């Protein structure tokens, strides 16, 4: 079966430490924002305005105390109070707009990235899919890309906003009293190191949590998917899987508890500092206000200034803390982009060369010319395989398991490229043809065909989306499945169930054959099912296959006597080489591997029943 042997690609749990931020990397990230630069500019502007509006209320309070109340101006007081209501309303409204713009930029960037990522993964060759865990791909397409949205609306917007808030606030504090401001700032460096450290530990835990979550989702996917569920059930491993899940789950819980506790003490101290800081201002400012009032100096530090100053200082708490750790967030965000770029940059091993030729209607001559191939560098699987199948003829591949039959089949539909030699269609190297023309010329029916969880009609139409109802029914008839489908309560609209589990093996195969008939390829690669069906089902399949093979070039991994008897040539594949070739009678007469296989596989296994009597 094609793609049956796969290596387990483990989730990369120990990711490399964050790479240093490069200019090229930033530029590349920036490219995703370029289409939305107008919205981005507006967001920056509104963030500046809201940050500016934030410093207004402390000054209104100052004016209320120092001017309106001190001088007994009721009218001014009314105006100031109205302003105290209007300013936050304005800030709030602008904030709503900013959030909308921000979210829409984030979502658009995410939309673009997700599409690009999926398209890039789609282009990959089979080698990639057999080596990568599906759960990991799902996690990249879903989680990593969603992370980007948080980066845009959280990290980047937060960075800009905090910078504005801190600059505005500091500016205003300086304008009130530069000495006091300098004093407040002098204490900041004490917090820099611990804040950063805590931030880093947090990040680390967050990363570990994400990895755990990814592991858990891949576990869920594997063990709760239909095939996995079947395996677990039939091996009676429910208990084991429950324990395994519980283990992962416990680890996740531990990490999350640590995550919520890390730096809690430290943050408590910072919080106390910030809450207590106004006391210092009141002490210093209060005394100055007293002495200034006595001396009646022109630039007196008034009660209003103390109030305004403490209010400003309190506003700095969150933004300063966030700015102290922002580089950790930025690094994490870039790591996220990096992971996505890694996948975007994957070069498919099978790809269309520039100027590839489209083949309008293939004649169907398939040839292997000294083809050698290895899945992994050190272990060659095919050694100089050569053969030719003339248009419309059938060649059967037989041989012991692991000999290389499926690999030959996979090379015909260009799932892989040979390491040396060439696979040709109508005497043209497959690598010189467009991927599309190869795909439309070569059809594959595997032992265990895949059906999408959709209606039978949709599964059939997958082969030829524009096909008419009459074509669909004709194909189903040819594949001996029409009567069965028509007899179902929902007919062609019947859902086949996850991977087609609601159909019997024989029915599923016939649906797959109907699908191939509808596709109508010139060349057919067929992996005959090994599992024996009851004779009626077997007869239906045989008839369906006869319809499918009629007039097409076929390369069949044969398990039935009827097939080898019908083949123009039989290739006996062993150890990656064609060790014998010819028609049945001749090979049988030689008394070598084929005759042995014949005795073991075709006759002894009771397959003689298939042979026309
Ligand atoms: P057959 O179809 O005759 O049973 P295959 O072509 O499936 O043989 O396999 C030939 C050899 O290639 C085997 O040794 C098998 O283990 C190896 N092989 C098949 N598929 C892969 C793969 N995706 N990655 C690595 N090795 C593979």
Coordinates of C-alpha atoms and ligand atoms in Angstrom, one line a residue:
X1 CA 0.0 0.0 0.0
X2 CA 1.3 3.4 -1.0
X3 CA 2.5 5.5 1.9
X4 CA 2.0 2.6 4.3
X5 CA 5.5 2.7 5.8
X6 CA 6.0 5.9 7.6
X7 CA 8.4 7.1 10.2
X8 CA 7.1 8.6 13.3
X9 CA 7.9 12.3 13.2
X10 CA 8.0 13.2 16.9
X11 CA 6.8 16.5 18.0
X12 CA 9.9 18.7 18.5
X13 CA 9.6 19.2 22.2
X14 CA 12.9 20.8 22.9
X15 CA 12.9 23.7 20.6
X16 CA 16.0 25.7 20.0
X17 CA 16.4 28.7 22.2
X18 CA 15.1 31.9 20.5
X19 CA 17.4 33.0 17.7
X20 CA 18.7 36.6 17.9
X21 CA 16.4 39.0 16.2
X22 CA 17.6 39.8 12.7
X23 CA 16.8 42.6 10.5
X24 CA 15.8 40.3 7.7
X25 CA 13.4 38.6 10.0
X26 CA 11.8 41.9 11.1
X27 CA 11.5 43.0 7.5
X28 CA 9.8 39.8 6.6
X29 CA 7.3 40.2 9.5
X30 CA 6.8 43.7 8.4
X31 CA 5.8 42.6 4.9
X32 CA 2.7 41.0 6.3
X33 CA 1.6 44.4 7.7
X34 CA 2.4 46.4 4.6
X35 CA -1.0 45.9 2.9
X36 CA -2.6 47.3 6.1
X37 CA -0.3 50.2 6.7
X38 CA -3.1 52.8 6.5
X39 CA -5.0 51.1 9.3
X40 CA -1.8 50.6 11.2
X41 CA -1.0 54.3 11.0
X42 CA -4.5 55.2 12.3
X43 CA -4.1 52.8 15.2
X44 CA -0.8 54.4 16.1
X45 CA -2.4 57.8 16.0
X46 CA -5.4 56.8 18.1
X47 CA -3.1 55.1 20.6
X48 CA -1.1 58.4 20.9
X49 CA -4.4 60.4 21.4
X50 CA -5.8 58.0 24.0
X51 CA -2.5 58.0 25.9
X52 CA -2.5 61.8 25.7
X53 CA -6.1 62.0 27.0
X54 CA -5.1 59.8 29.9
X55 CA -2.9 62.5 31.4
X56 CA -5.6 65.2 31.2
X57 CA -7.6 64.2 34.3
X58 CA -4.8 64.7 36.8
X59 CA -4.4 68.3 35.4
X60 CA -8.1 68.9 35.7
X61 CA -7.9 67.9 39.3
X62 CA -5.0 70.2 39.8
X63 CA -6.9 73.1 38.2
X64 CA -10.0 72.3 40.4
X65 CA -7.9 72.4 43.6
X66 CA -5.5 75.2 42.8
X67 CA -7.7 77.5 40.7
X68 CA -11.4 76.8 40.9
X69 CA -11.6 76.0 44.7
X70 CA -8.7 78.1 45.9
X71 CA -10.0 81.2 44.1
X72 CA -13.7 80.4 44.5
X73 CA -14.6 80.3 40.8
X74 CA -17.8 78.3 40.5
X75 CA -18.1 78.6 36.8
X76 CA -14.6 77.3 36.2
X77 CA -15.4 74.4 38.5
X78 CA -18.4 73.5 36.5
X79 CA -16.4 73.5 33.2
X80 CA -13.6 71.4 34.7
X81 CA -16.1 68.9 36.1
X82 CA -17.7 68.6 32.7
X83 CA -14.3 68.1 31.1
X84 CA -13.7 65.4 33.7
X85 CA -16.6 63.5 32.3
X86 CA -16.1 64.3 28.6
X87 CA -12.4 63.3 28.5
X88 CA -12.9 59.7 29.6
X89 CA -15.9 59.3 27.3
X90 CA -13.8 60.5 24.3
X91 CA -11.0 58.2 25.4
X92 CA -13.3 55.3 25.7
X93 CA -14.9 55.8 22.3
X94 CA -11.6 56.1 20.6
X95 CA -10.5 53.0 22.4
X96 CA -13.4 51.0 20.9
X97 CA -12.4 52.1 17.4
X98 CA -8.8 51.2 18.1
X99 CA -9.7 47.8 19.3
X100 CA -11.8 47.2 16.1
X101 CA -9.0 48.3 13.8
X102 CA -6.4 46.4 15.8
X103 CA -8.5 43.2 15.7
X104 CA -9.1 43.6 12.0
X105 CA -5.4 44.0 11.2
X106 CA -4.6 41.0 13.4
X107 CA -7.2 38.9 11.8
X108 CA -6.2 39.9 8.3
X109 CA -2.5 39.1 8.9
X110 CA -3.7 35.8 10.3
X111 CA -5.9 35.1 7.4
X112 CA -3.1 35.7 4.9
X113 CA -0.6 33.6 6.9
X114 CA -3.0 30.8 7.4
X115 CA -3.8 30.6 3.7
X116 CA -0.2 30.8 2.8
X117 CA 0.8 28.1 5.3
X118 CA -1.9 25.7 4.1
X119 CA -1.0 26.3 0.5
X120 CA 2.7 25.7 1.3
X121 CA 1.8 22.4 3.2
X122 CA -0.4 21.4 0.3
X123 CA 2.6 21.6 -2.1
X124 CA 4.7 19.3 -0.1
X125 CA 5.6 15.8 -1.4
X126 CA 4.6 12.5 0.2
X127 CA 7.9 12.3 1.9
X128 CA 6.9 15.3 4.0
X129 CA 3.6 13.8 5.0
X130 CA 4.9 10.4 5.9
X131 CA 7.5 12.0 8.2
X132 CA 5.3 14.6 9.9
X133 CA 2.7 13.9 12.5
X134 CA -0.7 15.2 11.5
X135 CA -1.3 16.6 15.0
X136 CA 1.8 18.8 14.6
X137 CA 0.5 20.2 11.3
X138 CA -2.9 20.9 12.8
X139 CA -1.3 22.7 15.7
X140 CA 0.8 24.8 13.4
X141 CA -2.1 25.8 11.2
X142 CA -4.4 26.5 14.1
X143 CA -2.5 27.5 17.2
X144 CA 0.7 29.1 15.9
X145 CA -1.2 31.3 13.5
X146 CA -3.8 32.2 16.1
X147 CA -0.9 33.2 18.3
X148 CA -0.1 35.8 15.7
X149 CA -3.4 37.6 16.4
X150 CA -2.5 37.9 20.0
X151 CA 0.9 39.3 19.0
X152 CA -0.7 42.0 16.9
X153 CA -3.4 43.0 19.2
X154 CA -1.4 42.3 22.4
X155 CA 2.3 42.6 22.0
X156 CA 2.7 45.2 19.3
X157 CA -0.3 47.3 20.2
X158 CA 0.7 47.1 23.9
X159 CA 4.3 48.1 23.1
X160 CA 3.1 51.2 21.2
X161 CA 0.5 52.1 23.7
X162 CA 2.7 51.8 26.7
X163 CA 5.4 53.8 25.1
X164 CA 3.0 56.6 24.5
X165 CA 1.6 56.4 28.0
X166 CA 5.0 56.4 29.6
X167 CA 6.3 59.3 27.4
X168 CA 3.2 61.5 27.9
X169 CA 3.1 60.8 31.6
X170 CA 6.8 61.3 32.2
X171 CA 6.7 64.5 30.2
X172 CA 3.9 65.8 32.3
X173 CA 5.6 64.7 35.5
X174 CA 8.7 66.6 34.5
X175 CA 6.7 69.7 33.7
X176 CA 5.3 69.5 37.3
X177 CA 8.6 68.9 39.1
X178 CA 11.7 67.5 37.5
X179 CA 13.5 66.7 40.8
X180 CA 10.6 64.6 42.1
X181 CA 10.3 62.9 38.7
X182 CA 14.0 62.1 38.7
X183 CA 13.7 60.7 42.2
X184 CA 10.8 58.4 41.1
X185 CA 12.8 57.3 38.1
X186 CA 16.0 56.6 40.2
X187 CA 14.2 53.7 41.9
X188 CA 13.2 52.0 38.6
X189 CA 16.5 50.2 37.9
X190 CA 16.0 48.2 41.0
X191 CA 13.1 46.5 39.4
X192 CA 14.5 46.0 36.0
X193 CA 16.4 42.7 36.6
X194 CA 13.8 40.9 38.7
X195 CA 11.0 41.9 36.3
X196 CA 12.9 40.6 33.4
X197 CA 13.8 37.4 35.1
X198 CA 10.2 36.7 36.1
X199 CA 9.1 37.6 32.6
X200 CA 11.5 35.1 31.2
X201 CA 10.4 32.3 33.5
X202 CA 6.8 33.1 32.6
X203 CA 7.6 32.8 28.9
X204 CA 9.4 29.6 29.4
X205 CA 6.5 28.1 31.2
X206 CA 4.1 29.4 28.6
X207 CA 6.1 27.7 25.9
X208 CA 6.2 24.5 27.8
X209 CA 2.5 24.7 28.3
X210 CA 1.9 25.2 24.6
X211 CA 4.0 22.1 23.8
X212 CA 2.1 20.1 26.3
X213 CA -1.2 21.3 24.8
X214 CA 0.1 20.3 21.4
X215 CA 1.1 16.9 22.6
X216 CA -2.3 16.4 24.2
X217 CA -4.2 17.4 21.1
X218 CA -2.1 15.1 19.0
X219 CA -2.8 12.3 21.5
X220 CA -6.5 13.0 21.4
X221 CA -6.5 13.1 17.7
X222 CA -4.6 9.9 17.3
X223 CA -6.5 7.9 19.9
X224 CA -9.9 9.3 19.3
X225 CA -9.8 9.3 15.5
X226 CA -11.7 6.4 13.9
X227 CA -8.6 4.3 13.1
X228 CA -6.9 5.0 16.4
X229 CA -10.1 4.3 18.3
X230 CA -10.4 1.0 16.5
X231 CA -6.8 0.0 17.4
X232 CA -7.2 1.0 21.0
X233 CA -10.5 -0.9 21.4
X234 CA -9.3 -4.1 19.6
X235 CA -6.1 -4.2 21.7
X236 CA -8.0 -3.5 24.9
X237 CA -5.8 -0.5 25.7
X238 CA -8.5 1.9 26.8
X239 CA -7.2 1.8 30.4
X240 CA -3.6 2.4 29.2
X241 CA -4.7 5.4 27.0
X242 CA -6.7 6.9 29.8
X243 CA -3.6 6.7 32.0
X244 CA -1.4 8.1 29.3
X245 CA -3.8 11.0 28.9
X246 CA -4.1 11.5 32.6
X247 CA -0.3 11.7 32.8
X248 CA -0.1 14.4 30.2
X249 CA -3.0 16.2 31.7
X250 CA -1.3 16.2 35.1
X251 CA 1.9 17.6 33.7
X252 CA -0.2 20.4 32.1
X253 CA -1.9 21.1 35.4
X254 CA 1.4 21.4 37.2
X255 CA 2.8 23.8 34.6
X256 CA -0.3 25.9 34.8
X257 CA -0.2 26.2 38.6
X258 CA 3.4 27.2 38.5
X259 CA 2.6 29.6 35.7
X260 CA 0.1 31.4 37.9
X261 CA 2.4 31.5 40.9
X262 CA 5.7 32.5 39.3
X263 CA 6.9 35.9 40.4
X264 CA 3.8 36.4 42.6
X265 CA 6.0 37.5 45.6
X266 CA 8.0 39.8 43.4
X267 CA 4.9 41.4 41.9
X268 CA 3.5 41.9 45.3
X269 CA 6.6 43.9 46.3
X270 CA 6.4 46.0 43.2
X271 CA 2.7 46.6 43.7
X272 CA 3.3 47.7 47.3
X273 CA 6.0 50.0 46.1
X274 CA 3.8 51.6 43.5
X275 CA 0.9 51.9 45.9
X276 CA 3.2 53.4 48.6
X277 CA 5.0 55.7 46.2
X278 CA 2.5 58.5 46.6
X279 CA 3.4 58.7 50.3
X280 CA 6.9 59.8 49.3
X281 CA 5.4 62.5 47.0
X282 CA 3.1 63.7 49.7
X283 CA 6.0 63.9 52.1
X284 CA 8.2 65.8 49.8
X285 CA 5.6 67.8 47.9
X286 CA 3.6 68.5 51.1
X287 CA 6.5 70.0 52.8
X288 CA 7.4 72.0 49.7
X289 CA 3.9 73.2 49.3
X290 CA 4.0 74.4 52.9
X291 CA 7.2 76.3 52.6
X292 CA 6.3 77.6 49.1
X293 CA 3.0 78.9 50.4
X294 CA 4.9 80.7 53.1
X295 CA 7.4 82.3 50.7
X296 CA 4.7 82.9 48.0
X297 CA 7.1 81.9 45.3
X298 CA 5.8 82.2 41.7
X299 CA 6.4 78.6 40.7
X300 CA 5.0 77.2 43.9
X301 CA 4.5 73.5 44.2
X302 CA 0.9 73.4 45.2
X303 CA -1.5 70.9 46.7
X304 CA -3.0 70.5 43.2
X305 CA 0.5 69.6 41.8
X306 CA 0.9 66.9 44.5
X307 CA -2.5 65.4 43.6
X308 CA -1.7 65.5 39.9
X309 CA 1.8 64.1 40.4
X310 CA 0.6 61.1 42.4
X311 CA -2.2 60.4 39.9
X312 CA 0.4 60.4 37.1
X313 CA 2.8 58.3 39.0
X314 CA 0.1 55.6 39.6
X315 CA -0.7 55.6 35.9
X316 CA 2.9 54.6 35.2
X317 CA 2.7 51.3 37.1
X318 CA 1.3 48.9 34.5
X319 CA 3.0 50.4 31.4
X320 CA 6.4 50.5 33.0
X321 CA 6.1 46.9 34.2
X322 CA 5.0 45.8 30.8
X323 CA 7.7 47.7 29.0
X324 CA 10.3 46.1 31.2
X325 CA 9.3 42.6 30.0
X326 CA 8.3 43.5 26.5
X327 CA 11.4 42.2 24.8
X328 CA 10.6 38.7 26.1
X329 CA 7.1 39.0 24.5
X330 CA 8.6 40.3 21.3
X331 CA 11.1 37.4 21.2
X332 CA 8.3 34.9 21.8
X333 CA 6.3 36.6 19.0
X334 CA 9.2 36.4 16.6
X335 CA 9.7 32.8 17.6
X336 CA 6.1 32.2 16.5
X337 CA 6.7 33.9 13.2
X338 CA 9.9 31.9 12.8
X339 CA 8.1 28.6 13.3
X340 CA 5.6 29.6 10.7
X341 CA 8.3 30.8 8.3
X342 CA 10.1 27.5 8.8
X343 CA 7.1 25.8 7.2
X344 CA 6.6 28.4 4.6
X345 CA 10.2 27.9 3.5
X346 CA 9.9 24.2 3.1
X347 CA 10.9 23.3 -0.5
X348 CA 8.8 20.4 -1.8
X349 CA 10.9 17.5 -2.9
X350 CA 8.6 16.9 -5.8
X351 CA 7.9 20.1 -7.6
X352 CA 7.1 21.4 -11.1
X353 CA 10.0 22.8 -12.9
X354 CA 9.7 26.1 -14.7
X355 CA 8.4 25.7 -18.2
X356 CA 7.0 22.2 -17.5
X357 CA 5.0 20.8 -20.4
X358 CA 1.3 20.2 -20.1
X359 CA 0.2 16.9 -21.6
X360 CA -3.3 17.4 -23.1
X361 CA -4.3 13.8 -23.6
X362 CA -1.8 11.1 -22.7
X363 CA -1.5 8.1 -24.8
X364 CA -0.5 6.1 -21.8
X365 CA 2.9 4.6 -22.4
X366 CA 4.7 4.2 -19.1
X367 CA 8.3 3.3 -18.8
X368 CA 11.0 3.0 -16.1
X369 CA 14.5 3.6 -17.3
X370 CA 17.1 2.3 -14.8
X371 CA 15.3 3.8 -11.9
X372 CA 17.0 3.8 -8.5
X373 CA 15.3 5.2 -5.5
X374 CA 15.7 5.5 -1.7
X375 CA 13.4 6.9 0.9
X376 CA 16.4 7.6 3.1
X377 CA 19.8 8.2 1.8
X378 CA 21.5 5.2 3.4
X379 CA 19.0 2.5 2.4
X380 CA 18.2 2.2 -1.3
X381 CA 14.9 0.6 -2.1
X382 CA 15.0 0.3 -5.9
X383 CA 18.1 -0.6 -7.9
X384 CA 18.0 0.2 -11.6
X385 CA 14.5 -0.9 -12.4
X386 CA 13.6 -0.8 -16.1
X387 CA 10.4 -1.9 -17.8
X388 CA 7.8 -0.5 -20.2
X389 CA 4.1 -0.8 -20.4
X390 CA 2.6 -0.1 -23.8
X391 CA -0.6 2.0 -24.0
X392 CA -3.7 0.1 -22.9
X393 CA -1.8 -2.9 -21.6
X394 CA -1.6 -4.3 -18.1
X395 CA 1.5 -5.1 -16.2
X396 CA 1.3 -7.0 -12.9
X397 CA 3.8 -6.5 -10.1
X398 CA 4.2 -9.5 -7.8
X399 CA 6.8 -10.4 -5.3
X400 CA 7.5 -10.8 -1.6
X401 CA 6.4 -8.1 0.8
X402 CA 8.9 -5.3 1.1
X403 CA 10.3 -6.0 -2.3
X404 CA 9.5 -2.5 -3.7
X405 CA 6.2 -3.0 -5.5
X406 CA 4.4 -0.1 -3.8
X407 CA 7.4 2.1 -4.3
X408 CA 7.3 1.4 -8.0
X409 CA 3.6 2.3 -8.0
X410 CA 4.3 5.5 -6.1
X411 CA 6.9 6.6 -8.6
X412 CA 4.4 6.2 -11.5
X413 CA 2.1 8.8 -10.0
X414 CA 5.2 10.9 -9.1
X415 CA 4.7 10.9 -5.4
X416 CA 8.5 10.8 -5.3
X417 CA 11.2 11.5 -7.9
X418 CA 13.8 8.8 -8.7
X419 CA 17.3 9.4 -7.4
X420 CA 18.7 8.3 -10.8
X421 CA 17.1 7.1 -14.0
X422 CA 13.7 8.3 -15.2
X423 CA 10.1 7.5 -15.1
X424 CA 8.4 8.4 -18.3
X425 CA 4.9 8.9 -19.6
X426 CA 4.6 8.9 -23.4
X427 CA 8.4 9.0 -23.5
X428 CA 8.6 12.2 -21.5
X429 CA 10.2 12.4 -18.1
X430 CA 7.5 12.9 -15.5
X431 CA 9.7 15.8 -14.1
X432 CA 9.3 17.6 -17.4
X433 CA 5.5 17.5 -17.3
X434 CA 3.3 19.7 -15.3
X435 CA 2.1 18.2 -12.0
X436 CA -1.4 18.7 -13.1
X437 CA -1.0 16.7 -16.3
X438 CA 0.6 13.8 -14.4
X439 CA -2.2 13.9 -11.9
X440 CA -4.9 13.8 -14.5
X441 CA -3.2 11.1 -16.6
X442 CA -2.5 8.8 -13.7
X443 CA -5.1 7.4 -11.4
X444 CA -4.5 5.4 -8.2
X445 CA -6.8 3.0 -6.5
X446 CA -5.2 1.7 -3.3
X447 CA -6.1 -1.3 -1.1
X448 CA -7.6 0.8 1.6
X449 CA -9.0 3.7 -0.3
X450 CA -9.6 7.0 1.5
X451 CA -13.0 8.6 1.5
X452 CA -13.8 12.0 2.8
X453 CA -16.4 12.3 5.5
X454 CA -19.0 13.6 3.0
X455 CA -21.8 12.2 0.9
X456 CA -21.1 9.4 -1.6
X457 CA -21.9 11.9 -4.4
X458 CA -19.3 14.4 -3.1
X459 CA -16.7 11.7 -2.8
X460 CA -17.3 10.7 -6.4
X461 CA -17.3 14.3 -7.6
X462 CA -13.9 14.8 -6.0
X463 CA -12.5 13.0 -9.1
X464 CA -14.3 15.4 -11.5
X465 CA -16.0 18.3 -9.9
X466 CA -18.0 19.3 -13.0
X467 CA -19.4 15.9 -13.6
X468 CA -23.2 15.6 -14.3
X469 CA -25.5 13.4 -12.4
X470 CA -25.7 11.1 -15.4
X471 CA -21.9 10.7 -15.4
X472 CA -21.9 10.0 -11.7
X473 CA -24.5 7.3 -12.0
X474 CA -22.8 5.8 -15.1
X475 CA -19.6 5.6 -13.2
X476 CA -21.3 4.0 -10.2
X477 CA -23.1 1.5 -12.5
X478 CA -19.8 0.6 -14.1
X479 CA -18.3 0.1 -10.7
X480 CA -21.2 -2.2 -9.6
X481 CA -22.1 0.2 -6.8
X482 CA -25.1 2.0 -8.2
X483 CA -27.7 -0.5 -7.0
X484 CA -26.4 -0.5 -3.6
X485 CA -26.3 3.3 -3.4
X486 CA -29.7 3.7 -4.9
X487 CA -31.1 1.3 -2.3
X488 CA -29.8 3.4 0.6
X489 CA -32.4 5.6 2.3
X490 CA -30.5 8.7 1.4
X491 CA -29.1 7.4 -1.9
X492 CA -26.1 9.3 -3.2
X493 CA -26.5 11.8 -0.3
X494 CA -25.6 9.1 2.2
X495 CA -22.7 10.2 4.4
X496 CA -19.9 7.6 4.3
X497 CA -18.7 8.3 7.8
X498 CA -15.2 9.2 9.0
X499 CA -12.8 7.5 6.5
X500 CA -15.7 5.6 5.0
X501 CA -16.2 3.4 8.1
X502 CA -19.9 3.2 7.4
X503 CA -19.3 1.2 4.3
X504 CA -18.2 -2.4 4.1
X505 CA -14.7 -3.0 2.6
X506 CA -16.1 -4.2 -0.7
X507 CA -18.5 -1.2 -1.0
X508 CA -15.8 1.2 -0.2
X509 CA -13.5 -0.3 -2.8
X510 CA -16.3 -0.1 -5.4
X511 CA -16.9 3.6 -4.5
X512 CA -13.2 4.2 -5.0
X513 CA -13.3 2.4 -8.3
X514 CA -16.3 4.5 -9.4
X515 CA -14.3 7.5 -8.4
X516 CA -11.4 6.4 -10.6
X517 CA -13.8 5.6 -13.5
X518 CA -15.2 9.1 -13.2
X519 CA -11.7 10.6 -13.3
X520 CA -11.0 8.6 -16.4
X521 CA -7.2 8.5 -16.3
X522 CA -5.1 7.0 -19.1
X523 CA -2.9 5.2 -16.7
X524 CA -4.1 3.3 -13.7
X525 CA -2.1 2.3 -10.7
X526 CA -3.9 -0.3 -8.7
X527 CA -3.1 -2.0 -5.5
X528 CA -5.4 -5.0 -5.3
X529 CA -6.9 -5.7 -1.9
X530 CA -5.3 -8.7 -0.1
X531 CA -8.2 -9.4 2.1
X532 CA -10.5 -12.0 0.8
X533 CA -14.1 -11.0 0.3
X534 CA -17.0 -13.4 0.0
X535 CA -17.6 -14.6 -3.4
X536 CA -20.5 -12.2 -4.3
X537 CA -18.5 -9.2 -3.2
X538 CA -15.5 -10.5 -5.0
X539 CA -17.5 -11.0 -8.2
X540 CA -18.8 -7.4 -8.0
X541 CA -15.2 -6.1 -7.4
X542 CA -13.9 -8.1 -10.3
X543 CA -16.6 -6.8 -12.6
X544 CA -15.9 -3.2 -11.4
X545 CA -12.2 -3.6 -12.0
X546 CA -12.7 -5.0 -15.4
X547 CA -14.7 -1.9 -16.3
X548 CA -12.1 0.3 -14.8
X549 CA -9.2 -1.3 -16.5
X550 CA -10.8 -1.5 -19.9
X551 CA -8.6 0.4 -22.4
X552 CA -6.3 1.8 -19.8
X553 CA -2.6 1.3 -19.2
X554 CA -2.5 -0.5 -15.9
X555 CA 0.2 -1.2 -13.3
X556 CA -1.3 -3.6 -10.8
X557 CA 0.1 -4.9 -7.6
X558 CA -1.5 -8.2 -8.0
X559 CA -2.9 -10.6 -5.4
X560 CA -5.2 -12.5 -7.6
X561 CA -4.6 -15.2 -10.1
X562 CA -7.1 -13.7 -12.5
X563 CA -5.0 -10.5 -12.6
X564 CA -1.7 -12.2 -13.4
X565 CA -3.3 -14.3 -16.0
X566 CA -4.7 -11.2 -17.7
X567 CA -1.5 -9.2 -17.5
X568 CA 0.5 -8.7 -20.6
X569 CA 3.7 -8.9 -18.6
X570 CA 4.4 -10.0 -15.0
X571 CA 7.3 -8.3 -13.2
X572 CA 8.6 -10.2 -10.2
X573 CA 10.0 -7.7 -7.8
X574 CA 12.4 -8.8 -5.1
X575 CA 14.9 -6.7 -3.1
X576 CA 14.3 -3.7 -5.2
X577 CA 15.1 -5.4 -8.5
X578 CA 13.0 -7.1 -11.2
X579 CA 14.2 -10.6 -10.9
X580 CA 11.9 -12.3 -13.4
X581 CA 9.6 -11.0 -16.1
X582 CA 7.3 -12.5 -18.7
X583 CA 3.8 -14.1 -19.0
X584 CA 2.4 -16.4 -16.4
X585 CA 3.1 -19.7 -18.3
X586 CA 6.7 -18.9 -19.0
X587 CA 7.4 -17.8 -15.4
X588 CA 5.7 -20.8 -14.0
X589 CA 7.8 -23.0 -16.3
X590 CA 11.0 -21.5 -15.0
X591 CA 10.4 -22.9 -11.6
X592 CA 12.0 -20.0 -9.8
X593 CA 10.6 -17.3 -7.4
X594 CA 7.4 -16.8 -9.4
X595 CA 6.4 -20.4 -9.3
X596 CA 7.1 -20.5 -5.6
X597 CA 5.0 -17.4 -5.1
X598 CA 2.3 -18.8 -7.3
X599 CA 2.1 -21.9 -5.1
X600 CA 2.1 -19.9 -1.8
X601 CA 0.1 -16.8 -2.7
X602 CA -2.2 -17.5 -5.6
X603 CA -3.1 -21.2 -5.3
X604 CA -2.4 -22.2 -1.8
X605 CA -4.2 -19.2 -0.3
X606 CA -7.4 -20.4 -2.0
X607 CA -7.3 -17.7 -4.6
X608 CA -7.7 -20.2 -7.4
X609 CA -11.4 -19.5 -6.9
X610 CA -10.8 -16.2 -8.8
X611 CA -9.4 -18.0 -11.8
X612 CA -11.7 -18.3 -14.7
X613 CA -12.5 -22.0 -14.9
Ligands
LIG1 P1 6.1 -3.9 -1.3 O1 5.1 -3.0 -1.8 O2 6.7 -4.8 -2.3 O3 5.7 -4.6 -0.1 P2 7.4 -1.4 -0.6 O4 7.7 -0.7 -1.9 O5 6.2 -1.0 0.2 O6 7.4 -3.0 -0.8 O7 8.7 -1.2 0.4 C1 10.0 -1.4 -0.1 C2 11.0 -1.1 1.0 O8 10.9 0.3 1.2 C3 10.7 -1.7 2.3 O9 11.9 -2.1 2.9 C4 10.0 -0.6 3.1 O10 10.3 -0.8 4.5 C5 10.6 0.6 2.6 N1 9.7 1.8 2.6 C6 8.5 1.9 2.1 N2 7.9 3.1 2.3 C7 8.8 3.8 3.0 C8 8.9 5.1 3.5 N3 7.8 6.0 3.4 N4 10.0 5.5 4.2 C9 11.0 4.7 4.4 N5 11.0 3.4 3.9 C10 10.0 3.0 3.2

